[in-house]
Short mmCIF file of C-alpha atoms in Angstrom, two decimals:
data_model
loop_
_atom_site.label_atom_id
_atom_site.label_comp_id
_atom_site.label_asym_id
_atom_site.label_seq_id
_atom_site.Cartn_x
_atom_site.Cartn_y
_atom_site.Cartn_z
CA UNK A 226 -18.86 75.61 -24.03
CA UNK A 227 -22.07 75.26 -25.98
CA UNK A 228 -24.70 73.14 -25.03
CA UNK A 229 -25.15 69.43 -24.13
CA UNK A 230 -27.86 67.29 -25.64
CA UNK A 231 -28.99 63.78 -23.67
CA UNK A 232 -31.60 61.64 -24.44
CA UNK A 233 -32.77 58.77 -22.50
CA UNK A 234 -35.71 56.56 -22.42
CA UNK A 235 -37.44 56.46 -19.01
CA UNK A 236 -35.99 53.02 -18.52
CA UNK A 237 -31.95 53.80 -18.93
CA UNK A 238 -29.65 55.51 -17.07
CA UNK A 239 -28.03 58.67 -18.49
CA UNK A 240 -24.77 60.29 -16.44
CA UNK A 241 -23.56 63.68 -16.54
CA UNK A 242 -20.36 64.49 -15.05
CA UNK A 243 -18.91 67.53 -13.66
CA UNK A 244 -16.93 67.89 -10.48
CA UNK A 245 -17.37 64.11 -10.21
CA UNK A 246 -21.04 63.55 -9.87
CA UNK A 247 -23.55 61.53 -11.14
CA UNK A 248 -27.82 62.35 -11.85
CA UNK A 249 -30.23 60.38 -13.41
CA UNK A 250 -33.30 61.96 -14.71
CA UNK A 251 -36.32 59.76 -14.72
CA UNK A 252 -39.42 61.21 -16.75
CA UNK A 253 -40.41 63.32 -19.35
CA UNK A 254 -40.18 67.08 -20.67
CA UNK A 255 -36.48 68.92 -20.84
CA UNK A 256 -35.53 69.61 -17.31
CA UNK A 257 -32.73 72.52 -17.62
CA UNK A 258 -30.18 72.10 -14.50
CA UNK A 259 -29.23 75.54 -13.46
CA UNK A 260 -26.02 74.35 -11.28
CA UNK A 261 -24.10 73.41 -14.54
CA UNK A 262 -21.81 75.72 -15.97
CA UNK A 263 -23.26 74.58 -19.23
CA UNK A 264 -26.94 73.89 -20.20
CA UNK A 265 -27.83 70.35 -20.02
CA UNK A 266 -31.06 69.62 -22.25
CA UNK A 267 -32.39 66.08 -21.65
CA UNK A 268 -35.03 64.88 -24.36
CA UNK A 269 -36.69 61.81 -24.07
CA UNK A 270 -36.40 59.34 -27.24
CA UNK A 271 -38.08 56.46 -27.87
CA UNK A 272 -35.94 53.04 -27.08
CA UNK A 273 -37.75 49.53 -27.01
CA UNK A 274 -37.39 47.95 -23.59
CA UNK A 275 -36.23 44.42 -23.35
CA UNK A 276 -39.01 42.41 -22.31
CA UNK A 277 -37.86 41.29 -18.62
CA UNK A 278 -38.08 37.68 -17.32
CA UNK A 279 -40.63 36.73 -14.83
CA UNK A 280 -37.48 36.37 -11.88
CA UNK A 281 -37.92 36.81 -8.22
CA UNK A 282 -35.96 40.11 -7.42
CA UNK A 283 -32.66 39.66 -6.11
CA UNK A 284 -31.42 40.65 -2.65
CA UNK A 285 -29.48 43.74 -4.13
CA UNK A 286 -32.84 44.43 -5.86
CA UNK A 287 -34.67 44.29 -2.84
CA UNK A 288 -32.08 46.27 -0.89
CA UNK A 289 -31.83 49.19 -3.45
CA UNK A 290 -35.57 49.62 -3.10
CA UNK A 291 -36.41 49.90 0.67
CA UNK A 292 -32.94 51.88 0.77
CA UNK A 293 -33.50 54.97 3.58
CA UNK A 294 -30.93 57.89 2.51
CA UNK A 295 -30.03 60.07 5.30
CA UNK A 296 -28.93 63.80 4.99
CA UNK A 297 -27.24 64.87 8.03
CA UNK A 298 -27.04 68.49 7.03
CA UNK A 299 -25.09 69.25 10.62
CA UNK A 300 -22.69 66.56 10.19
CA UNK A 301 -22.00 67.83 6.82
CA UNK A 302 -21.14 71.13 7.96
CA UNK A 303 -18.83 70.22 10.22
CA UNK A 304 -16.40 68.62 8.05
CA UNK A 305 -13.36 69.60 6.71
CA UNK A 306 -11.72 69.13 3.38
CA UNK A 307 -8.49 68.88 4.57
CA UNK A 308 -8.82 66.05 7.11
CA UNK A 309 -11.65 64.18 4.20
CA UNK A 310 -9.47 61.05 4.63
CA UNK A 311 -10.68 60.62 8.13
CA UNK A 312 -14.53 61.12 8.14
CA UNK A 313 -16.95 58.35 7.49
CA UNK A 314 -17.55 57.96 4.14
CA UNK A 315 -20.73 56.02 3.79
CA UNK A 316 -22.28 58.42 6.46
CA UNK A 317 -21.22 61.22 4.50
CA UNK A 318 -22.91 59.62 1.05
CA UNK A 319 -26.16 59.25 3.59
CA UNK A 320 -25.77 55.57 3.73
CA UNK A 321 -24.13 54.80 6.75
CA UNK A 322 -26.62 52.08 8.29
CA UNK A 323 -25.55 50.05 5.10
CA UNK A 324 -22.16 50.27 4.80
CA UNK A 325 -19.92 47.71 3.00
CA UNK A 326 -23.25 46.58 1.71
CA UNK A 327 -24.40 49.06 -0.49
CA UNK A 328 -24.13 48.26 -3.88
CA UNK A 329 -22.46 50.42 -6.92
CA UNK A 330 -26.27 51.68 -7.79
CA UNK A 331 -27.11 52.54 -4.28
CA UNK A 332 -23.51 54.47 -3.95
CA UNK A 333 -24.25 56.40 -7.31
CA UNK A 334 -28.15 57.24 -6.07
CA UNK A 335 -26.80 58.35 -2.58
CA UNK A 336 -24.18 60.53 -4.23
CA UNK A 337 -26.61 61.92 -7.01
CA UNK A 338 -28.68 62.89 -4.17
CA UNK A 339 -26.19 64.65 -2.46
CA UNK A 340 -25.23 66.73 -5.71
CA UNK A 341 -28.57 67.67 -6.01
CA UNK A 342 -28.96 69.03 -2.75
CA UNK A 343 -25.26 70.07 -1.66
CA UNK A 344 -23.67 71.50 -4.95
CA UNK A 345 -22.09 74.47 -4.21
CA UNK A 346 -24.03 76.21 -7.57
CA UNK A 347 -27.26 74.58 -5.95
CA UNK A 348 -27.19 76.29 -2.53
CA UNK A 349 -25.45 79.38 -4.32
CA UNK A 350 -28.96 79.81 -6.34
CA UNK A 351 -31.16 78.94 -2.87
CA UNK A 352 -28.97 82.29 -1.49
CA UNK A 353 -26.59 80.62 0.34
CA UNK A 354 -22.91 81.99 0.72
CA UNK A 355 -20.59 79.25 -0.12
CA UNK A 356 -16.59 79.38 0.59
CA UNK A 357 -15.19 77.83 -2.49
CA UNK A 358 -11.97 76.54 -0.98
CA UNK A 359 -13.13 75.23 2.26
CA UNK A 360 -16.84 73.76 1.29
CA UNK A 361 -17.69 70.77 2.53
CA UNK A 362 -18.84 69.23 -0.79
CA UNK A 363 -15.56 68.69 -1.33
CA UNK A 364 -15.56 65.74 1.53
CA UNK A 365 -19.26 64.07 -0.76
CA UNK A 366 -16.56 64.41 -3.97
CA UNK A 367 -13.93 62.48 -2.01
CA UNK A 368 -16.57 59.94 -0.37
CA UNK A 369 -17.78 58.99 -3.39
CA UNK A 370 -14.52 59.11 -5.47
CA UNK A 371 -13.34 56.58 -2.66
CA UNK A 372 -16.79 54.20 -2.27
CA UNK A 373 -16.99 54.89 -5.96
CA UNK A 374 -13.97 53.02 -6.84
CA UNK A 375 -13.40 49.32 -6.56
CA UNK A 376 -10.12 49.27 -5.01
CA UNK A 377 -10.02 52.01 -2.83
CA UNK A 378 -13.58 51.31 -1.56
CA UNK A 379 -11.65 47.93 -0.98
CA UNK A 380 -8.96 49.86 0.92
CA UNK A 381 -11.67 51.51 3.02
CA UNK A 382 -13.61 48.90 4.24
CA UNK A 383 -10.31 47.06 5.39
CA UNK A 384 -10.29 49.51 8.00
CA UNK A 385 -13.87 50.73 8.44
CA UNK A 386 -13.93 52.69 11.66
CA UNK A 387 -17.41 50.80 12.15
CA UNK A 388 -16.31 46.99 12.14
CA UNK A 389 -16.03 45.50 15.14
CA UNK A 390 -12.45 43.68 15.48
CA UNK A 391 -13.15 42.57 19.15
CA UNK A 392 -12.77 39.01 20.24
CA UNK A 393 -15.69 37.13 22.48
CA UNK A 394 -15.03 38.26 25.91
CA UNK A 395 -14.98 35.60 28.92
CA UNK A 396 -19.30 36.97 29.07
CA UNK A 397 -19.83 36.10 26.05
CA UNK A 398 -18.00 32.75 26.39
CA UNK A 399 -20.81 31.88 29.34
CA UNK A 400 -23.47 32.76 26.89
CA UNK A 401 -24.64 30.47 24.19
CA UNK A 402 -21.95 28.65 22.10
CA UNK A 403 -23.51 28.97 18.67
CA UNK A 404 -25.18 32.53 19.02
CA UNK A 405 -21.94 34.56 19.82
CA UNK A 406 -19.42 33.09 17.77
CA UNK A 407 -22.16 32.52 14.50
CA UNK A 408 -21.58 36.67 15.34
CA UNK A 409 -18.27 37.08 15.08
CA UNK A 410 -17.36 34.63 12.32
CA UNK A 411 -20.28 35.84 10.30
CA UNK A 412 -19.03 39.07 10.66
CA UNK A 413 -15.55 38.63 9.83
CA UNK A 414 -16.71 36.38 6.69
CA UNK A 415 -16.65 39.07 4.40
CA UNK A 416 -12.75 39.76 4.09
CA UNK A 417 -12.57 36.13 3.12
CA UNK A 418 -11.21 35.43 -0.56
CA UNK A 419 -13.35 32.91 -1.08
CA UNK A 420 -17.22 33.44 -1.39
CA UNK A 421 -18.27 30.52 -0.23
CA UNK A 422 -18.06 30.56 3.62
CA UNK A 423 -18.84 27.67 5.91
CA UNK A 424 -21.46 28.13 8.90
CA UNK A 425 -20.40 27.39 12.26
CA UNK A 426 -23.60 25.04 12.02
CA UNK A 427 -25.12 23.59 15.69
CA UNK A 428 -24.96 20.80 17.89
CA UNK A 429 -26.50 18.47 15.21
CA UNK A 430 -23.66 19.27 13.28
CA UNK A 431 -21.97 16.54 11.75
CA UNK A 432 -17.86 16.23 12.22
CA UNK A 433 -17.02 16.72 8.82
CA UNK A 434 -19.05 19.55 8.55
CA UNK A 435 -17.23 20.53 11.82
CA UNK A 436 -13.59 19.67 10.40
CA UNK A 437 -14.47 21.25 7.58
CA UNK A 438 -15.42 24.62 9.39
CA UNK A 439 -12.32 24.94 11.42
CA UNK A 440 -9.93 23.65 8.32
CA UNK A 441 -11.77 26.61 6.36
CA UNK A 442 -10.98 29.33 9.13
CA UNK A 443 -7.43 28.06 10.17
CA UNK A 444 -6.36 28.31 6.47
CA UNK A 445 -8.34 31.36 6.28
CA UNK A 446 -7.60 33.71 3.25
CA UNK A 447 -8.52 37.51 3.82
CA UNK A 448 -8.56 39.95 0.98
CA UNK A 449 -8.04 43.13 3.67
CA UNK A 450 -5.08 45.23 3.26
CA UNK A 451 -4.18 48.35 4.58
CA UNK A 452 -2.99 50.80 2.27
CA UNK A 453 -5.51 53.30 3.24
CA UNK A 454 -3.64 54.20 6.27
CA UNK A 455 -0.75 54.72 4.99
CA UNK A 456 1.01 57.77 6.87
CA UNK A 457 3.56 58.89 3.90
CA UNK A 458 1.32 59.53 0.50
CA UNK A 459 4.01 58.48 -1.75
CA UNK A 460 2.71 61.10 -4.41
CA UNK A 461 3.96 64.37 -2.99
CA UNK A 462 7.20 62.87 -3.16
CA UNK A 463 9.87 64.74 -5.48
CA UNK A 464 11.59 62.08 -6.67
CA UNK A 465 11.75 58.40 -7.83
CA UNK A 466 14.16 57.42 -4.76
CA UNK A 467 11.70 58.85 -2.35
CA UNK A 468 8.64 57.41 -3.42
CA UNK A 469 10.61 54.12 -3.54
CA UNK A 470 11.77 54.80 0.20
CA UNK A 471 8.08 55.99 1.56
CA UNK A 472 6.56 52.79 -0.96
CA UNK A 473 9.09 50.57 1.47
CA UNK A 474 7.78 52.34 4.55
CA UNK A 475 3.87 51.52 3.34
CA UNK A 476 4.56 48.53 2.63
CA UNK A 477 6.16 47.26 5.78
CA UNK A 478 3.61 49.23 7.99
CA UNK A 479 1.02 47.26 6.12
CA UNK A 480 2.53 43.74 6.27
CA UNK A 481 2.99 44.32 10.12
CA UNK A 482 -1.14 45.47 10.55
CA UNK A 483 -2.12 42.14 8.50
CA UNK A 484 0.06 40.37 10.53
CA UNK A 485 -1.84 41.55 13.40
CA UNK A 486 -5.05 41.02 11.32
CA UNK A 487 -4.16 37.29 10.66
CA UNK A 488 -2.90 36.73 14.19
CA UNK A 489 -6.49 37.94 15.49
CA UNK A 490 -8.40 35.47 13.31
CA UNK A 491 -6.56 32.98 14.56
CA UNK A 492 -7.25 33.83 18.36
CA UNK A 493 -10.78 33.77 17.19
CA UNK A 494 -10.67 30.41 15.56
CA UNK A 495 -8.26 29.02 18.48
CA UNK A 496 -11.18 30.54 21.05
CA UNK A 497 -13.98 28.86 19.18
CA UNK A 498 -12.20 25.46 18.75
CA UNK A 499 -11.29 25.35 22.39
CA UNK A 500 -15.02 26.29 23.68
CA UNK A 501 -16.62 24.05 21.12
CA UNK A 502 -18.80 22.11 23.12
CA UNK A 503 -18.82 19.67 19.80
CA UNK A 504 -15.42 19.61 19.73
CA UNK A 505 -15.40 18.42 23.51
CA UNK A 506 -17.80 15.73 22.30
CA UNK A 507 -15.37 14.76 19.45
CA UNK A 508 -12.42 14.94 21.49
CA UNK A 509 -14.01 12.86 24.30
CA UNK A 510 -15.72 10.27 22.20
CA UNK A 511 -12.09 9.92 20.54
CA UNK A 512 -10.56 9.25 24.01
CA UNK A 513 -13.05 6.79 24.68
CA UNK A 514 -12.64 5.18 21.32
CA UNK A 515 -8.75 4.95 21.90
CA UNK A 516 -9.35 3.81 25.70
CA UNK A 517 -11.99 1.22 24.87
CA UNK A 518 -8.66 0.26 21.88
CA UNK A 519 -6.43 0.62 24.33
CA UNK A 520 -8.34 -2.11 27.00
CA UNK A 521 -8.98 -4.40 23.99
CA UNK A 522 -5.30 -4.15 23.52
CA UNK A 523 -5.10 -4.92 27.05
CA UNK A 524 -7.08 -7.39 27.30
CA UNK A 525 -5.92 -9.24 24.09
CA UNK A 526 -2.38 -8.96 25.45
CA UNK A 527 -3.79 -10.67 28.63
CA UNK A 528 -5.30 -12.97 26.85
CA UNK A 529 -2.39 -14.23 24.92
CA UNK A 530 -0.49 -13.98 28.55
CA UNK A 531 -3.03 -16.26 30.12
CA UNK A 532 -2.90 -18.33 26.56
CA UNK A 533 0.74 -18.37 27.29
CA UNK A 534 0.64 -19.43 30.42
CA UNK A 535 -1.82 -22.30 29.72
CA UNK A 536 0.53 -23.55 26.91
CA UNK A 537 3.37 -23.01 29.14
CA UNK A 538 1.50 -24.80 32.05
CA UNK A 539 0.69 -27.89 29.96
CA UNK A 540 4.27 -27.69 28.30
CA UNK A 541 5.39 -28.42 31.61
CA UNK A 542 2.99 -30.78 32.92
CA UNK A 543 3.38 -33.16 30.04
CA UNK A 544 7.30 -33.13 30.72
CA UNK A 545 6.85 -33.84 34.12
CA UNK A 546 4.52 -36.23 32.97
CA UNK A 547 7.19 -37.68 30.28
CA UNK A 548 9.67 -37.10 32.92
CA UNK A 549 7.60 -39.32 35.52
CA UNK A 550 7.09 -42.01 32.48
CA UNK A 551 10.57 -42.04 31.97
CA UNK A 552 11.64 -42.26 35.72
CA UNK A 553 8.79 -45.27 35.61
CA UNK A 554 10.40 -47.06 32.58
CA UNK A 555 13.55 -46.64 33.91
CA UNK A 556 12.53 -48.11 37.43
CA UNK A 557 10.54 -51.07 35.74
CA UNK A 558 13.63 -51.68 33.48
CA UNK A 559 15.95 -51.50 36.72
CA UNK A 560 13.89 -53.75 38.73
CA UNK A 561 12.95 -56.16 35.38
CA UNK A 562 17.05 -56.31 35.11
CA UNK A 563 17.23 -56.72 39.47
CA UNK A 564 14.31 -59.45 39.04
CA UNK A 565 16.52 -60.95 35.98
CA UNK A 566 19.61 -60.50 37.79
CA UNK A 567 17.58 -62.46 40.97
CA UNK A 568 16.42 -65.21 38.53
CA UNK A 569 19.46 -66.01 37.07
CA UNK A 570 21.18 -65.79 40.43
CA UNK A 571 18.74 -68.01 41.12
CA UNK A 572 19.29 -70.80 38.15
CA UNK A 573 22.88 -70.52 38.76
CA UNK A 574 22.82 -71.45 42.39
CA UNK A 575 20.24 -74.21 41.07
CA UNK A 576 22.24 -75.39 38.45
CA UNK A 577 25.59 -75.57 41.18
CA UNK A 578 23.34 -77.49 44.23
CA UNK A 579 21.97 -79.63 41.57
CA UNK A 580 25.83 -80.58 40.20
CA UNK A 581 26.76 -80.11 43.34
CA UNK A 582 24.41 -82.82 44.76
CA UNK A 583 25.65 -84.95 41.67
CA UNK A 584 29.50 -84.47 42.41
CA UNK A 585 29.39 -82.86 39.08
CA UNK A 586 28.80 -85.96 37.20
CA UNK A 587 32.26 -86.75 37.68
CA UNK A 588 34.11 -90.14 37.78
CA UNK A 589 37.09 -88.25 39.53
CA UNK A 590 38.60 -86.15 41.70
CA UNK A 591 39.94 -84.50 37.93
CA UNK A 592 36.88 -84.47 36.48
CA UNK A 593 35.13 -83.32 39.26
CA UNK A 594 37.32 -80.36 39.41
CA UNK A 595 37.04 -79.81 34.91
CA UNK A 596 32.86 -79.82 35.82
CA UNK A 597 32.88 -77.76 38.48
CA UNK A 598 35.12 -74.82 36.24
CA UNK A 599 32.78 -75.64 33.35
CA UNK A 600 29.73 -75.20 35.51
CA UNK A 601 31.15 -71.91 36.62
CA UNK A 602 31.69 -71.01 32.90
CA UNK A 603 28.04 -71.94 31.74
CA UNK A 604 26.90 -70.27 34.47
CA UNK A 605 28.63 -67.12 33.23
CA UNK A 606 27.58 -67.53 29.73
CA UNK A 607 24.06 -68.94 29.62
CA UNK A 608 20.85 -66.23 29.72
CA UNK A 609 17.82 -66.80 31.99
CA UNK A 610 15.69 -69.02 29.47
CA UNK A 611 19.09 -71.22 28.50
CA UNK A 612 19.80 -71.60 32.40
CA UNK A 613 16.64 -72.57 33.18
CA UNK A 614 16.25 -75.07 29.67
CA UNK A 615 19.42 -76.68 31.52
CA UNK A 616 18.30 -77.08 34.71
CA UNK A 617 14.61 -78.53 33.38
CA UNK A 618 16.93 -81.39 30.99
CA UNK A 619 18.98 -81.84 33.66
CA UNK A 620 16.77 -82.53 36.19
CA UNK A 621 14.50 -84.46 33.69
CA UNK A 622 17.71 -86.37 32.09
CA UNK A 623 20.00 -86.48 34.59
CA UNK A 624 24.10 -86.46 33.28
CA UNK A 625 23.37 -87.06 29.86
CA UNK A 626 21.83 -83.15 29.62
CA UNK A 627 24.55 -81.85 31.52
CA UNK A 628 27.69 -83.75 29.79
CA UNK A 629 25.64 -81.78 26.22
CA UNK A 630 25.49 -78.59 28.14
CA UNK A 631 29.66 -78.67 28.61
CA UNK A 632 30.10 -80.09 25.15
CA UNK A 633 27.98 -76.80 23.95
CA UNK A 634 30.20 -74.70 26.54
CA UNK A 635 33.62 -75.90 24.98
CA UNK A 636 32.33 -75.38 21.12
CA UNK A 637 31.26 -71.74 22.37
CA UNK A 638 34.31 -71.18 24.02
CA UNK A 639 36.47 -72.46 20.33
CA UNK A 640 34.65 -70.25 18.69
CA UNK A 641 34.99 -67.02 21.22
CA UNK A 642 38.97 -68.50 20.77
CA UNK A 643 39.21 -68.27 17.05
CA UNK A 644 36.81 -64.71 17.24
CA UNK A 645 39.41 -63.33 18.81
CA UNK A 646 42.35 -64.60 16.89
CA UNK A 647 40.77 -63.66 13.71
CA UNK A 648 40.41 -60.08 15.03
CA UNK A 649 43.91 -59.73 15.95
CA UNK A 650 45.38 -60.83 12.93
CA UNK A 651 43.14 -58.42 10.62
CA UNK A 652 44.32 -55.70 13.00
CA UNK A 653 47.81 -56.55 12.38
CA UNK A 654 47.25 -57.28 9.27
CA UNK A 655 45.74 -53.58 8.64
CA UNK A 656 49.04 -51.82 10.26
CA UNK A 657 51.34 -54.04 8.24
CA UNK A 658 49.46 -52.38 5.00
CA UNK A 659 50.13 -49.07 6.29
CA UNK A 660 53.74 -49.49 6.87
CA UNK A 661 54.18 -51.16 3.26
CA UNK A 662 52.35 -48.09 1.66
CA UNK A 663 54.66 -45.83 3.85
CA UNK A 664 57.93 -47.67 2.62
CA UNK A 665 56.66 -47.59 -0.32
CA UNK A 666 56.16 -44.12 -0.94
CA UNK A 667 59.92 -43.41 0.72
CA UNK A 668 62.07 -42.69 -2.45
CA UNK A 669 65.18 -44.80 -3.08
CA UNK A 670 68.72 -43.00 -2.53
CA UNK A 671 70.87 -42.57 -5.91
CA UNK A 672 74.35 -41.82 -6.10
CA UNK A 673 73.94 -38.27 -5.94
CA UNK A 674 71.76 -38.27 -2.75
CA UNK A 675 74.86 -40.63 -1.45
CA UNK A 676 77.04 -37.98 -2.42
CA UNK A 677 75.48 -35.16 -0.57
CA UNK A 678 75.11 -36.87 2.62
CA UNK A 679 78.97 -37.43 2.73
CA UNK A 680 79.41 -33.74 2.32
CA UNK A 681 77.57 -32.88 4.47
CA UNK A 682 78.88 -35.44 7.54
CA UNK A 683 82.29 -33.92 6.48
CA UNK A 684 81.21 -30.20 6.65
CA UNK A 685 79.00 -31.05 10.26
CA UNK A 686 81.14 -34.19 11.90
#
């Protein structure tokens, strides 16, 4: 196959691929990799290094520097290449303690170390008997093929047997809430599609922070998927129809498991929400606020009711007072009328007594009767004031005052008679005018009307 030369600087990484493995050579010289089927010579070439900025090392860099790569030979020898899918790929590469935290560089380094030690050619060179068709190195290769590919690694991480899918137990709920649920939420945050996952916080977290936390988890978007556990391999199908059928079965099973996973997450969130002392406090605060608002509303309603009752009482009192005042006014009017009646009755009696004691100021019996009749008419016609004035005048002046009153009474009677006659006359004139108008509106009979009337009489005698 010829010689393959690879040159590199001590600060660069060189990759040689054979049986899907990666190796890195650091240092000078020209080492020969004897276990490859062709010679590989490493030569050193001077390449200028890039000046690195003075930055603090990242967490991934610190992790890479402090990694302890395990090499459980007994475990590796116990592996069955045919069952590679059921093996612990992280443990196979010696990074079982890191698992999903392992970076791409760590995985490459772990694989390189396994290749350098466990490659069949390397072991053969050391005198070990290797079965080509049933060697555990295939498991190492499949572990790297799985973890070295982003999509395959994500599929495997989704069903990592070391992941704790359990929910907090009843005994866990009796422990510190923040400690227990912080562990479970941090554990499950690895599945989030969003990189920024809110923390559960503590007892001093604001309501906004707590509500944001639960809003995030109740609307949690998970990238976890279950293609790694497909029971049927569509690549082994013979035709397109069979592959389509197998793919349909696999997708249905993945969807079922995805629903179970989201249900598990929802149960975790519900469990936390129902046991969160902050939520209980918020609910109690809301309850007290609602109760305070209810009490304020009731107080306002009670105050309004009392105000309405007060106004109603005031209105009732005002009404009663008005009715009492009206009743008093009516009573006063009645008493006034009664007093006036008594006064008029008294003045009339006085007038009659004066006239009677003076023989009605008559010179004959006929005049006496006429004056007596006139006195009664005067008593009925004159008001109280007029009667009082008349009685004073008669007492002071005598007959002349009486005769003057008779004369004035006759004038009043005549005026009243004429007024009645005038009103009657006007009424008669109105009736006559209406009758004349009706007559005027009636059309005159002509010759045709008379002929029609004659015919009608002849037809209906």
